[in-house]
């Protein structure tokens, strides 16, 4: 299929082309996501787009990619850590990076076709096509997953079609539970991938905080524990990899998520840690449920060690610029944030009243 | 017309049951001295309180059967109970049947299922007792563990002060646990 060489005027599409274009537009955030619901739940014939519709699709993807990065956290002034101990000047995403080369591969077309052809509740039957995702594909996959969730089809995000995306894995630990490994995540720590991950910080932070809320609100202990394990091997693992790779700036979405959780803790009691805790249940089970928050707290406290190392770098030492940028990155946490995280860690790791594991004093 | 019979069916269900529950926590010990010195101080204090040390683990059996284990070097404490016992339940039921051959496998299976349900209930009842016993012990242990940490920290501070210079005086407030050490450097 080929696109029109120039913008069609006016752009006319067939009725069978409107559905996939709507899904793509919703996935890229150009259309309210809920509007794609009817197109997602219908079963349709094979995806085929004419030249005008193809032009519209390509325009949707390219404009949507820019919009996604801007709205996903790119407008906040920050600094980027660069190789060899350097750091960029402070600025918004497009001020810190030259325009990244974002190329959508056949994987995006394949996912769009699957979403269009298969009713979304039947996506489990569709097998993912093999191959690596480009950073642009990751944006589309994340947006498509968010669209399914926004339309009430959150379970569909657990389908095999989404298993190749690192961003979907990090954003939806309740639905996707495979273990993130460094080889799969590596493309997101350099080049265009790093720009995409940087531009998705706010989105990922919101989704990780939401996932922990789902863990805490799960009524069945087994479900709560499963989500906790998935958070540990998904978003927490991605943030840990960012620290290990020397790019803690790209894993800071976990800090934002933990800040949300700690703010909630400040205004509620120990019952916050898990709804599945049974007052007369086994103590070991109560402890596992309450300590389900530990993977995120442990990851946040790993950034405290990053901050300590950055503080130790002297003016004349190599990497001073990057160390300064790291301190700036972690500035909101240095005064009391890490202490709050450490206090929460001590609370759920103890026998004290604050954890809610063991009941109060008995007469 | 066939006549109904009333047959007594008795089934005994036996099961070997292992019940285990426990909870773990970290001892929040300030590392005033090098880790191995703090470990030695902690082990001394626990021994003074009736713990038996072996292979870096200090153990004490509590009234009620809970076992407290402290991995001294890791600063981890576990309080738990593990018991293995044989449970047995006998269920007797009167079964009305029109069959002349007496007790059938189906009758026995029905009564046996009831026995297994009652056994599960008995197991859960015992599990709740075990959990309650551990929980009560932990509530009682909290203040003792806080006291252990305070004592170990105070001793570590005394020794550290002694390394810095000549100790002039030590004042301890027993109520608050605060310690004031004057050192001539």
Short mmCIF file of C-alpha atoms in Angstrom, two decimals:
data_model
loop_
_atom_site.label_atom_id
_atom_site.label_comp_id
_atom_site.label_asym_id
_atom_site.label_seq_id
_atom_site.Cartn_x
_atom_site.Cartn_y
_atom_site.Cartn_z
CA UNK A 1 0.00 0.00 0.00
CA UNK A 2 1.30 3.49 -0.76
CA UNK A 3 0.37 6.91 0.51
CA UNK A 4 -0.70 9.89 -1.56
CA UNK A 5 2.37 11.97 -2.53
CA UNK A 6 0.68 15.17 -1.38
CA UNK A 7 -2.04 16.00 1.15
CA UNK A 8 -5.38 14.92 -0.29
CA UNK A 9 -7.86 17.81 -0.51
CA UNK A 10 -10.32 16.98 0.82
CA UNK A 11 -9.27 13.73 2.43
CA UNK A 12 -11.97 11.16 1.73
CA UNK A 13 -11.94 7.72 3.24
CA UNK A 14 -14.15 4.70 2.79
CA UNK A 15 -16.30 3.55 5.74
CA UNK A 16 -14.02 0.52 6.24
CA UNK A 17 -10.99 2.82 6.45
CA UNK A 18 -12.51 5.06 9.14
CA UNK A 19 -12.26 2.38 11.86
CA UNK A 20 -8.52 1.76 11.74
CA UNK A 21 -7.83 5.49 11.32
CA UNK A 22 -9.89 6.17 14.44
CA UNK A 23 -8.01 3.49 16.39
CA UNK A 24 -4.66 4.94 15.30
CA UNK A 25 -5.74 8.48 16.14
CA UNK A 26 -6.89 7.43 19.60
CA UNK A 27 -3.70 5.44 20.20
CA UNK A 28 -1.59 8.48 19.33
CA UNK A 29 -3.66 10.73 21.58
CA UNK A 30 -5.11 12.88 18.76
CA UNK A 31 -8.67 11.72 19.47
CA UNK A 32 -10.31 11.02 22.85
CA UNK A 33 -9.51 7.38 23.52
CA UNK A 34 -13.03 6.32 24.48
CA UNK A 35 -14.23 7.16 20.98
CA UNK A 36 -12.36 4.12 19.61
CA UNK A 37 -14.46 1.69 21.67
CA UNK A 38 -16.93 0.63 18.95
CA UNK A 39 -14.13 0.15 16.40
CA UNK A 40 -12.18 -2.00 18.87
CA UNK A 41 -15.05 -4.26 19.79
CA UNK A 42 -16.16 -5.03 16.23
CA UNK A 43 -14.86 -7.86 14.08
CA UNK A 44 -13.77 -6.63 10.69
CA UNK A 45 -12.34 -7.82 7.41
CA UNK A 46 -8.66 -7.50 6.57
CA UNK A 47 -7.11 -4.09 6.92
CA UNK A 48 -6.64 -2.35 3.56
CA UNK A 49 -6.05 1.37 3.15
CA UNK A 50 -6.14 3.39 -0.05
CA UNK A 51 -3.55 6.09 -0.83
CA UNK A 52 -5.50 8.90 0.87
CA UNK A 53 -6.22 6.87 3.97
CA UNK A 54 -2.59 5.77 4.10
CA UNK A 55 -1.50 9.41 3.93
CA UNK A 56 -3.83 10.17 6.82
CA UNK A 57 -2.45 7.25 8.81
CA UNK A 58 1.16 8.32 8.32
CA UNK A 59 0.26 11.91 9.27
CA UNK A 60 -1.57 10.65 12.37
CA UNK A 61 1.43 8.60 13.44
CA UNK A 62 3.98 11.37 12.90
CA UNK A 63 1.95 14.16 14.51
CA UNK A 64 0.82 11.86 17.26
CA UNK A 65 4.38 10.87 18.10
CA UNK A 66 5.36 14.50 18.65
CA UNK A 67 2.23 15.18 20.67
CA UNK A 68 2.75 12.05 22.78
CA UNK A 69 6.29 13.05 23.73
CA UNK A 70 5.31 16.62 24.51
CA UNK A 71 2.29 15.69 26.60
CA UNK A 72 3.87 12.64 28.23
CA UNK A 73 6.34 14.71 30.23
CA UNK A 74 8.39 16.52 27.61
CA UNK A 75 7.34 20.03 28.60
CA UNK A 76 9.06 19.91 32.00
CA UNK A 77 12.48 21.61 31.97
CA UNK A 78 15.14 19.05 32.88
CA UNK A 79 18.67 18.07 32.01
CA UNK A 80 19.70 14.95 30.11
CA UNK A 81 22.65 12.84 31.21
CA UNK A 82 25.00 12.30 28.30
CA UNK A 83 27.93 9.95 27.66
CA UNK A 84 31.35 10.54 29.18
CA UNK A 85 30.05 12.30 32.26
CA UNK A 86 28.45 15.23 30.47
CA UNK A 87 24.97 16.64 30.72
CA UNK A 88 22.79 18.80 28.51
CA UNK A 89 21.65 22.28 29.35
CA UNK A 90 18.37 22.52 31.21
CA UNK A 91 15.38 22.68 28.90
CA UNK A 92 12.27 21.03 27.56
CA UNK A 93 12.54 17.78 25.67
CA UNK A 94 12.84 19.39 22.23
CA UNK A 95 15.38 21.89 23.58
CA UNK A 96 17.62 19.14 24.92
CA UNK A 97 17.54 16.82 21.93
CA UNK A 98 17.69 17.25 18.17
CA UNK A 99 14.56 15.77 16.55
CA UNK A 100 14.91 11.99 16.97
CA UNK A 101 14.55 9.75 13.98
CA UNK A 102 11.29 7.98 14.77
CA UNK A 103 10.49 5.21 12.32
CA UNK A 104 7.39 3.07 12.57
CA UNK A 105 8.03 -0.50 11.46
CA UNK A 106 5.73 -3.24 10.23
CA UNK A 107 5.05 -4.03 13.91
CA UNK A 108 2.84 -0.94 14.19
CA UNK A 109 0.90 -1.93 11.07
CA UNK A 110 0.54 -5.48 12.40
CA UNK A 111 -0.80 -4.31 15.78
CA UNK A 112 -3.21 -1.89 14.12
CA UNK A 113 -4.45 -4.67 11.86
CA UNK A 114 -4.96 -7.01 14.82
CA UNK A 115 -6.85 -4.35 16.78
CA UNK A 116 -9.05 -3.69 13.77
CA UNK A 117 -9.67 -7.27 12.64
CA UNK A 118 -10.13 -9.03 15.96
CA UNK A 119 -12.77 -8.01 18.51
CA UNK A 120 -10.71 -6.63 21.40
CA UNK A 121 -12.07 -9.22 23.84
CA UNK A 122 -10.77 -11.91 21.47
CA UNK A 123 -7.24 -10.55 21.04
CA UNK A 124 -5.83 -13.50 22.93
CA UNK A 125 -5.99 -15.60 19.79
CA UNK A 126 -3.76 -13.23 17.78
CA UNK A 127 -0.07 -14.07 17.94
CA UNK A 128 2.46 -11.23 17.86
CA UNK A 129 4.67 -10.98 14.79
CA UNK A 130 8.36 -11.59 15.59
CA UNK A 131 11.03 -8.89 15.59
CA UNK A 132 12.14 -5.91 17.65
CA UNK A 133 10.08 -2.79 18.15
CA UNK A 134 11.47 0.59 17.18
CA UNK A 135 11.11 3.46 19.67
CA UNK A 136 8.26 4.80 17.53
CA UNK A 137 6.54 1.40 17.68
CA UNK A 138 6.87 1.51 21.48
CA UNK A 139 4.94 4.79 21.48
CA UNK A 140 2.17 3.27 19.36
CA UNK A 141 1.99 0.10 21.42
CA UNK A 142 1.77 2.10 24.66
CA UNK A 143 -0.93 4.35 23.23
CA UNK A 144 -2.87 1.37 21.89
CA UNK A 145 -2.75 -0.32 25.29
CA UNK A 146 -3.92 2.86 26.98
CA UNK A 147 -6.75 3.12 24.44
CA UNK A 148 -7.90 -0.43 25.18
CA UNK A 149 -7.83 0.35 28.91
CA UNK A 150 -9.68 3.66 28.46
CA UNK A 151 -12.43 1.89 26.49
CA UNK A 152 -12.97 -0.60 29.31
CA UNK A 153 -10.93 -3.42 27.72
CA UNK A 154 -8.05 -3.48 30.19
CA UNK A 155 -7.84 -7.27 30.12
CA UNK A 156 -7.03 -7.08 26.41
CA UNK A 157 -3.73 -5.44 27.33
CA UNK A 158 -2.64 -8.85 28.62
CA UNK A 159 -2.92 -10.35 25.11
CA UNK A 160 0.21 -11.75 23.40
CA UNK A 161 0.10 -8.93 20.82
CA UNK A 162 1.37 -6.52 23.48
CA UNK A 163 4.11 -8.74 24.91
CA UNK A 164 6.89 -7.29 22.80
CA UNK A 165 6.63 -3.76 24.15
CA UNK A 166 8.87 -2.70 27.04
CA UNK A 167 6.78 0.42 27.66
CA UNK A 168 3.54 -1.60 27.85
CA UNK A 169 5.26 -4.02 30.23
CA UNK A 170 6.31 -1.14 32.49
CA UNK A 171 2.95 0.63 32.31
CA UNK A 172 0.64 -2.36 32.77
CA UNK A 173 2.18 -4.78 35.30
CA UNK A 174 -1.23 -6.16 36.22
CA UNK A 175 -1.88 -7.32 32.66
CA UNK A 176 1.66 -8.08 31.42
CA UNK A 177 3.81 -10.17 33.76
CA UNK A 178 6.91 -11.31 31.87
CA UNK A 179 10.31 -10.33 33.30
CA UNK A 180 12.02 -7.30 31.81
CA UNK A 181 15.65 -7.98 30.93
CA UNK A 182 18.47 -5.65 30.04
CA UNK A 183 18.74 -6.85 26.44
CA UNK A 184 15.11 -6.01 25.72
CA UNK A 185 15.19 -2.65 27.48
CA UNK A 186 18.59 -1.50 26.15
CA UNK A 187 17.21 0.28 23.03
CA UNK A 188 15.31 2.64 25.35
CA UNK A 189 18.45 3.88 27.09
CA UNK A 190 20.18 5.44 24.08
CA UNK A 191 19.42 7.46 20.96
CA UNK A 192 15.82 7.86 19.88
CA UNK A 193 14.73 5.26 22.44
CA UNK A 194 16.04 7.40 25.28
CA UNK A 195 14.15 10.42 23.93
CA UNK A 196 10.94 8.36 23.85
CA UNK A 197 11.45 7.02 27.38
CA UNK A 198 12.24 10.52 28.61
CA UNK A 199 9.09 11.85 26.94
CA UNK A 200 6.94 9.17 28.56
CA UNK A 201 8.02 9.86 32.14
CA UNK A 202 4.74 11.37 33.32
CA UNK A 203 2.66 8.69 31.59
CA UNK A 204 4.68 5.86 33.11
CA UNK A 205 4.62 7.46 36.56
CA UNK A 206 0.84 7.69 36.46
CA UNK A 207 0.44 4.12 35.30
CA UNK A 208 2.85 2.69 37.89
CA UNK A 209 1.08 4.56 40.70
CA UNK A 210 -2.23 3.23 39.35
CA UNK A 211 -0.85 -0.32 39.24
CA UNK A 212 0.23 -0.15 42.89
CA UNK A 213 -3.23 1.17 43.76
CA UNK A 214 -4.70 -1.87 42.01
CA UNK A 215 -2.33 -4.08 44.03
CA UNK A 216 -3.42 -2.45 47.28
CA UNK A 217 -7.08 -2.66 46.35
CA UNK A 218 -7.05 -6.28 45.16
CA UNK A 219 -9.53 -8.27 47.23
CA UNK A 220 -7.79 -11.64 46.78
CA UNK A 221 -4.36 -12.10 48.41
CA UNK A 222 -3.08 -14.14 45.46
CA UNK A 223 -3.93 -11.36 43.00
CA UNK A 224 -2.30 -8.68 45.18
CA UNK A 225 0.90 -10.73 45.51
CA UNK A 226 0.97 -11.44 41.77
CA UNK A 227 0.75 -7.73 40.93
CA UNK A 228 3.52 -6.98 43.45
CA UNK A 229 5.81 -9.53 41.77
CA UNK A 230 4.95 -8.10 38.37
CA UNK A 231 5.73 -4.55 39.51
CA UNK A 232 9.10 -5.81 40.77
CA UNK A 233 9.99 -7.54 37.48
CA UNK A 234 8.52 -4.80 35.27
CA UNK A 235 8.62 -1.07 36.03
CA UNK A 236 10.90 -1.41 39.08
CA UNK A 237 13.29 -3.53 37.01
CA UNK A 238 13.26 -0.95 34.18
CA UNK A 239 14.15 1.84 36.63
CA UNK A 240 16.92 -0.29 38.18
CA UNK A 241 18.31 -0.95 34.69
CA UNK A 242 18.33 2.80 34.03
CA UNK A 243 20.48 3.30 37.15
CA UNK A 244 22.81 0.44 36.17
CA UNK A 245 23.18 1.88 32.67
CA UNK A 246 24.16 5.29 34.03
CA UNK A 247 20.86 6.90 33.00
CA UNK A 248 18.94 7.38 36.28
CA UNK A 249 17.12 10.27 34.62
CA UNK A 250 15.26 7.73 32.48
CA UNK A 251 14.09 5.70 35.50
CA UNK A 252 12.89 8.67 37.54
CA UNK A 253 9.27 7.84 36.68
CA UNK A 254 9.42 5.38 39.60
CA UNK A 255 10.30 8.23 41.96
CA UNK A 256 7.27 10.17 40.73
CA UNK A 257 5.05 7.11 41.31
CA UNK A 258 6.46 6.52 44.80
CA UNK A 259 5.89 10.20 45.66
CA UNK A 260 2.19 9.70 44.84
CA UNK A 261 2.04 6.60 47.03
CA UNK A 262 3.77 8.33 49.96
CA UNK A 263 1.41 11.30 49.68
CA UNK A 264 -1.52 8.88 49.99
CA UNK A 265 0.12 7.21 53.00
CA UNK A 266 0.45 10.58 54.72
CA UNK A 267 -3.33 10.91 54.82
CA UNK A 268 -4.34 7.34 55.63
CA UNK A 269 -3.56 4.53 58.06
CA UNK A 270 -1.80 1.19 57.68
CA UNK A 271 -4.88 -0.20 55.94
CA UNK A 272 -3.57 1.65 52.87
CA UNK A 273 -0.93 -1.02 52.26
CA UNK A 274 -3.40 -3.72 51.21
CA UNK A 275 -7.17 -4.30 51.23
CA UNK A 276 -6.65 -8.04 51.07
CA UNK A 277 -5.19 -8.24 54.58
CA UNK A 278 -7.45 -10.39 56.73
CA UNK A 279 -7.19 -9.48 60.43
CA UNK A 280 -7.44 -13.20 61.27
CA UNK A 281 -5.39 -14.43 58.31
CA UNK A 282 -1.93 -16.00 58.62
CA UNK A 283 0.72 -13.49 59.67
CA UNK A 284 3.02 -14.56 56.84
CA UNK A 285 0.29 -13.74 54.32
CA UNK A 286 -0.42 -10.36 55.91
CA UNK A 287 3.27 -9.55 55.76
CA UNK A 288 3.60 -10.49 52.09
CA UNK A 289 0.59 -8.33 51.21
CA UNK A 290 1.76 -5.27 53.14
CA UNK A 291 5.32 -5.65 51.82
CA UNK A 292 4.09 -5.69 48.24
CA UNK A 293 5.10 -2.02 48.13
CA UNK A 294 8.76 -2.86 48.86
CA UNK A 295 9.94 -3.31 45.22
CA UNK A 296 9.02 0.32 44.51
CA UNK A 297 10.45 1.62 47.80
CA UNK A 298 13.68 -0.37 47.27
CA UNK A 299 14.02 1.14 43.80
CA UNK A 300 13.42 4.65 45.13
CA UNK A 301 16.08 4.14 47.80
CA UNK A 302 18.51 2.97 45.09
CA UNK A 303 18.27 6.51 43.74
CA UNK A 304 19.34 7.74 47.19
CA UNK A 305 22.63 5.93 46.67
CA UNK A 306 22.86 7.54 43.21
CA UNK A 307 22.44 10.94 44.88
CA UNK A 308 25.11 10.14 47.46
CA UNK A 309 27.59 9.17 44.73
CA UNK A 310 26.78 12.35 42.79
CA UNK A 311 27.35 14.48 45.91
CA UNK A 312 30.79 12.91 46.34
CA UNK A 313 32.00 14.02 42.88
CA UNK A 314 34.26 17.03 43.25
CA UNK A 315 34.50 20.08 41.01
CA UNK A 316 37.77 18.91 39.51
CA UNK A 317 36.72 15.28 39.13
CA UNK A 318 35.67 13.64 35.88
CA UNK A 319 31.91 13.51 35.43
CA UNK A 320 31.24 16.62 37.54
CA UNK A 321 28.74 17.94 35.00
CA UNK A 322 26.74 14.72 35.00
CA UNK A 323 26.94 14.57 38.81
CA UNK A 324 25.51 18.09 39.03
CA UNK A 325 22.72 17.16 36.62
CA UNK A 326 21.99 14.05 38.71
CA UNK A 327 21.77 16.13 41.88
CA UNK A 328 19.42 18.50 40.10
CA UNK A 329 17.32 15.51 38.94
CA UNK A 330 17.02 14.27 42.52
CA UNK A 331 16.74 17.69 44.18
CA UNK A 332 13.01 17.28 45.03
CA UNK A 333 13.91 14.13 46.93
CA UNK A 334 17.03 15.23 48.76
CA UNK A 335 15.43 17.23 51.56
CA UNK A 336 12.75 14.84 52.78
CA UNK A 337 11.69 12.52 49.96
CA UNK A 338 14.24 9.79 50.57
CA UNK A 339 13.64 10.00 54.32
CA UNK A 340 9.90 9.52 53.75
CA UNK A 341 10.61 6.49 51.57
CA UNK A 342 13.02 5.09 54.17
CA UNK A 343 10.45 5.66 56.92
CA UNK A 344 7.78 3.83 54.90
CA UNK A 345 10.30 1.03 54.26
CA UNK A 346 11.00 0.71 58.01
CA UNK A 347 7.29 0.79 58.73
CA UNK A 348 6.35 -2.14 56.50
CA UNK A 349 9.50 -4.05 57.47
CA UNK A 350 8.74 -3.94 61.19
CA UNK A 351 6.36 -5.38 63.74
CA UNK A 352 5.12 -1.90 64.58
CA UNK A 353 1.53 -0.68 64.52
CA UNK A 354 2.22 1.33 61.39
CA UNK A 355 2.59 -1.71 59.18
CA UNK A 356 -0.80 -3.16 60.04
CA UNK A 357 0.69 -6.67 60.02
CA UNK A 358 0.38 -7.30 63.74
CA UNK A 359 -2.54 -6.05 65.81
CA UNK A 360 -2.18 -3.54 68.64
CA UNK A 361 -1.54 -4.09 72.26
CA UNK A 362 -3.72 -6.73 73.87
CA UNK A 363 -4.91 -6.76 77.47
CA UNK B 1 -43.17 -52.06 47.29
CA UNK B 2 -39.55 -51.82 48.56
CA UNK B 3 -38.85 -50.89 52.11
CA UNK B 4 -36.45 -48.21 53.27
CA UNK B 5 -33.48 -49.18 55.35
CA UNK B 6 -31.58 -46.96 57.77
CA UNK B 7 -27.91 -47.77 57.80
CA UNK B 8 -25.26 -46.26 60.07
CA UNK B 9 -22.14 -45.22 58.17
CA UNK B 10 -19.00 -44.27 60.08
CA UNK B 11 -15.86 -43.00 58.38
CA UNK B 12 -12.62 -41.90 59.99
CA UNK B 13 -10.46 -39.36 58.15
CA UNK B 14 -6.84 -38.98 59.19
CA UNK B 15 -4.31 -36.48 57.96
CA UNK B 16 -0.77 -35.52 58.89
CA UNK B 17 -0.89 -31.73 59.10
CA UNK B 18 1.99 -29.27 59.21
CA UNK B 19 1.01 -25.86 60.50
CA UNK B 20 3.38 -22.99 60.13
CA UNK B 21 3.12 -19.27 60.50
CA UNK B 22 5.48 -16.47 61.32
CA UNK B 23 6.57 -12.95 60.68
CA UNK B 24 9.93 -11.34 60.02
CA UNK B 25 11.34 -7.89 60.66
CA UNK B 26 14.59 -5.99 60.62
CA UNK B 27 16.29 -4.75 63.74
CA UNK B 28 17.01 -1.10 63.19
CA UNK B 29 20.48 -0.95 64.72
CA UNK B 30 22.54 2.18 64.18
CA UNK B 31 25.98 1.14 62.91
CA UNK B 32 28.01 3.23 65.35
CA UNK B 33 30.95 0.80 65.23
CA UNK B 34 32.09 -1.44 62.34
CA UNK B 35 29.48 -4.05 61.44
CA UNK B 36 31.26 -7.00 63.03
CA UNK B 37 31.63 -5.13 66.34
CA UNK B 38 27.95 -4.23 66.33
CA UNK B 39 27.15 -7.89 65.59
CA UNK B 40 29.19 -8.97 68.60
CA UNK B 41 27.43 -6.45 70.87
CA UNK B 42 24.03 -7.58 69.62
CA UNK B 43 24.91 -11.21 70.20
CA UNK B 44 26.10 -10.43 73.74
CA UNK B 45 22.87 -8.60 74.59
CA UNK B 46 20.70 -11.37 73.17
CA UNK B 47 22.65 -13.99 75.10
CA UNK B 48 22.07 -11.96 78.27
CA UNK B 49 18.37 -12.23 77.55
CA UNK B 50 18.32 -15.99 77.26
CA UNK B 51 19.02 -16.49 73.55
CA UNK B 52 21.20 -19.43 72.54
CA UNK B 53 23.62 -18.64 69.74
CA UNK B 54 24.80 -21.04 67.09
CA UNK B 55 26.20 -20.32 63.65
CA UNK B 56 25.31 -16.63 63.81
CA UNK B 57 21.67 -17.28 64.72
CA UNK B 58 20.36 -16.54 68.21
CA UNK B 59 17.30 -18.57 69.19
CA UNK B 60 14.88 -18.49 72.10
CA UNK B 61 11.75 -20.54 72.66
CA UNK B 62 8.96 -18.46 74.14
CA UNK B 63 6.18 -19.47 76.51
CA UNK B 64 3.39 -20.69 74.26
CA UNK B 65 5.76 -22.32 71.81
CA UNK B 66 6.72 -19.42 69.54
CA UNK B 67 10.37 -19.53 68.47
CA UNK B 68 12.29 -16.28 68.07
CA UNK B 69 15.26 -16.48 65.72
CA UNK B 70 17.65 -13.62 65.13
CA UNK B 71 20.11 -13.65 62.24
CA UNK B 72 22.50 -11.40 64.10
CA UNK B 73 24.73 -10.30 61.21
CA UNK B 74 21.76 -9.62 58.92
CA UNK B 75 19.85 -7.90 61.78
CA UNK B 76 16.77 -9.95 60.91
CA UNK B 77 14.36 -11.39 63.44
CA UNK B 78 11.77 -14.09 62.80
CA UNK B 79 9.00 -15.09 65.20
CA UNK B 80 7.11 -18.21 64.29
CA UNK B 81 5.57 -21.50 65.20
CA UNK B 82 5.83 -24.74 63.28
CA UNK B 83 4.00 -27.81 64.41
CA UNK B 84 3.27 -31.15 62.84
CA UNK B 85 0.47 -33.30 64.14
CA UNK B 86 -1.91 -36.01 63.14
CA UNK B 87 -5.52 -34.94 63.00
CA UNK B 88 -8.33 -37.42 63.04
CA UNK B 89 -12.07 -36.94 62.63
CA UNK B 90 -14.74 -39.64 62.76
CA UNK B 91 -18.11 -38.90 61.25
CA UNK B 92 -21.16 -41.09 61.83
CA UNK B 93 -24.27 -40.67 59.79
CA UNK B 94 -27.55 -42.52 59.46
CA UNK B 95 -28.26 -43.08 55.79
CA UNK B 96 -31.72 -43.95 54.49
CA UNK B 97 -31.62 -46.29 51.49
CA UNK B 98 -33.90 -48.63 49.56
CA UNK B 99 -31.05 -50.89 48.55
CA UNK B 100 -30.59 -54.18 50.25
CA UNK B 101 -26.85 -54.49 49.77
CA UNK B 102 -26.10 -52.23 52.72
CA UNK B 103 -23.42 -49.53 52.81
CA UNK B 104 -22.19 -48.60 49.32
CA UNK B 105 -19.05 -46.80 48.16
CA UNK B 106 -21.20 -43.75 47.39
CA UNK B 107 -22.43 -43.63 50.99
CA UNK B 108 -18.90 -43.90 52.30
CA UNK B 109 -17.69 -41.19 49.91
CA UNK B 110 -20.37 -38.78 51.07
CA UNK B 111 -19.59 -39.31 54.74
CA UNK B 112 -15.85 -39.17 54.03
CA UNK B 113 -16.26 -35.80 52.28
CA UNK B 114 -18.00 -34.47 55.34
CA UNK B 115 -15.11 -35.76 57.43
CA UNK B 116 -12.60 -33.97 55.22
CA UNK B 117 -14.53 -30.71 55.52
CA UNK B 118 -14.55 -31.04 59.31
CA UNK B 119 -10.84 -31.82 59.22
CA UNK B 120 -10.19 -28.66 57.18
CA UNK B 121 -12.21 -26.68 59.72
CA UNK B 122 -10.24 -28.19 62.59
CA UNK B 123 -7.00 -27.37 60.80
CA UNK B 124 -8.06 -23.76 60.23
CA UNK B 125 -9.17 -23.48 63.86
CA UNK B 126 -5.75 -24.65 65.03
CA UNK B 127 -4.05 -22.30 62.52
CA UNK B 128 -5.93 -19.33 64.00
CA UNK B 129 -4.78 -20.38 67.48
CA UNK B 130 -1.18 -20.59 66.27
CA UNK B 131 -1.40 -17.19 64.58
CA UNK B 132 -2.94 -15.61 67.67
CA UNK B 133 -0.17 -17.08 69.84
CA UNK B 134 2.54 -15.63 67.57
CA UNK B 135 0.78 -12.30 67.40
CA UNK B 136 0.53 -12.05 71.17
CA UNK B 137 4.22 -12.90 71.49
CA UNK B 138 5.20 -10.24 68.93
CA UNK B 139 3.19 -7.59 70.76
CA UNK B 140 5.05 -8.51 73.96
CA UNK B 141 8.39 -8.62 72.15
CA UNK B 142 8.18 -5.15 70.66
CA UNK B 143 9.28 -3.33 73.77
CA UNK B 144 11.95 -5.92 74.55
CA UNK B 145 13.42 -5.53 71.05
CA UNK B 146 13.39 -1.75 71.38
CA UNK B 147 15.25 -2.18 74.65
CA UNK B 148 17.83 -4.46 73.00
CA UNK B 149 18.49 -1.87 70.31
CA UNK B 150 18.83 0.93 72.87
CA UNK B 151 21.25 -1.09 75.04
CA UNK B 152 23.38 -2.12 72.06
CA UNK B 153 23.50 1.44 70.74
CA UNK B 154 24.44 2.84 74.14
CA UNK B 155 27.27 0.36 74.55
CA UNK B 156 28.48 1.08 71.02
CA UNK B 157 28.47 4.81 71.77
CA UNK B 158 30.46 4.25 74.97
CA UNK B 159 33.08 2.28 73.09
CA UNK B 160 33.21 4.79 70.25
CA UNK B 161 33.59 7.63 72.72
CA UNK B 162 36.44 5.73 74.34
CA UNK B 163 38.17 5.50 70.97
CA UNK B 164 37.87 9.25 70.47
CA UNK B 165 39.41 10.24 73.77
CA UNK B 166 39.20 10.08 77.52
CA UNK B 167 35.66 9.66 78.82
CA UNK B 168 35.00 12.24 81.50
CA UNK B 169 31.46 11.28 82.42
CA UNK B 170 28.46 9.27 81.30
CA UNK B 171 24.91 10.28 82.22
CA UNK B 172 22.02 8.07 81.36
CA UNK B 173 18.35 8.92 81.61
CA UNK B 174 16.66 5.57 82.27
CA UNK B 175 13.24 6.96 81.40
CA UNK B 176 14.03 8.32 77.97
CA UNK B 177 17.03 6.08 77.22
CA UNK B 178 19.12 9.11 76.34
CA UNK B 179 22.85 9.02 76.98
CA UNK B 180 25.20 11.92 77.47
CA UNK B 181 28.93 11.16 77.21
CA UNK B 182 31.56 13.79 77.87
CA UNK B 183 34.88 13.08 76.19
CA UNK B 184 38.17 14.88 76.53
CA UNK B 185 39.75 14.76 73.08
#
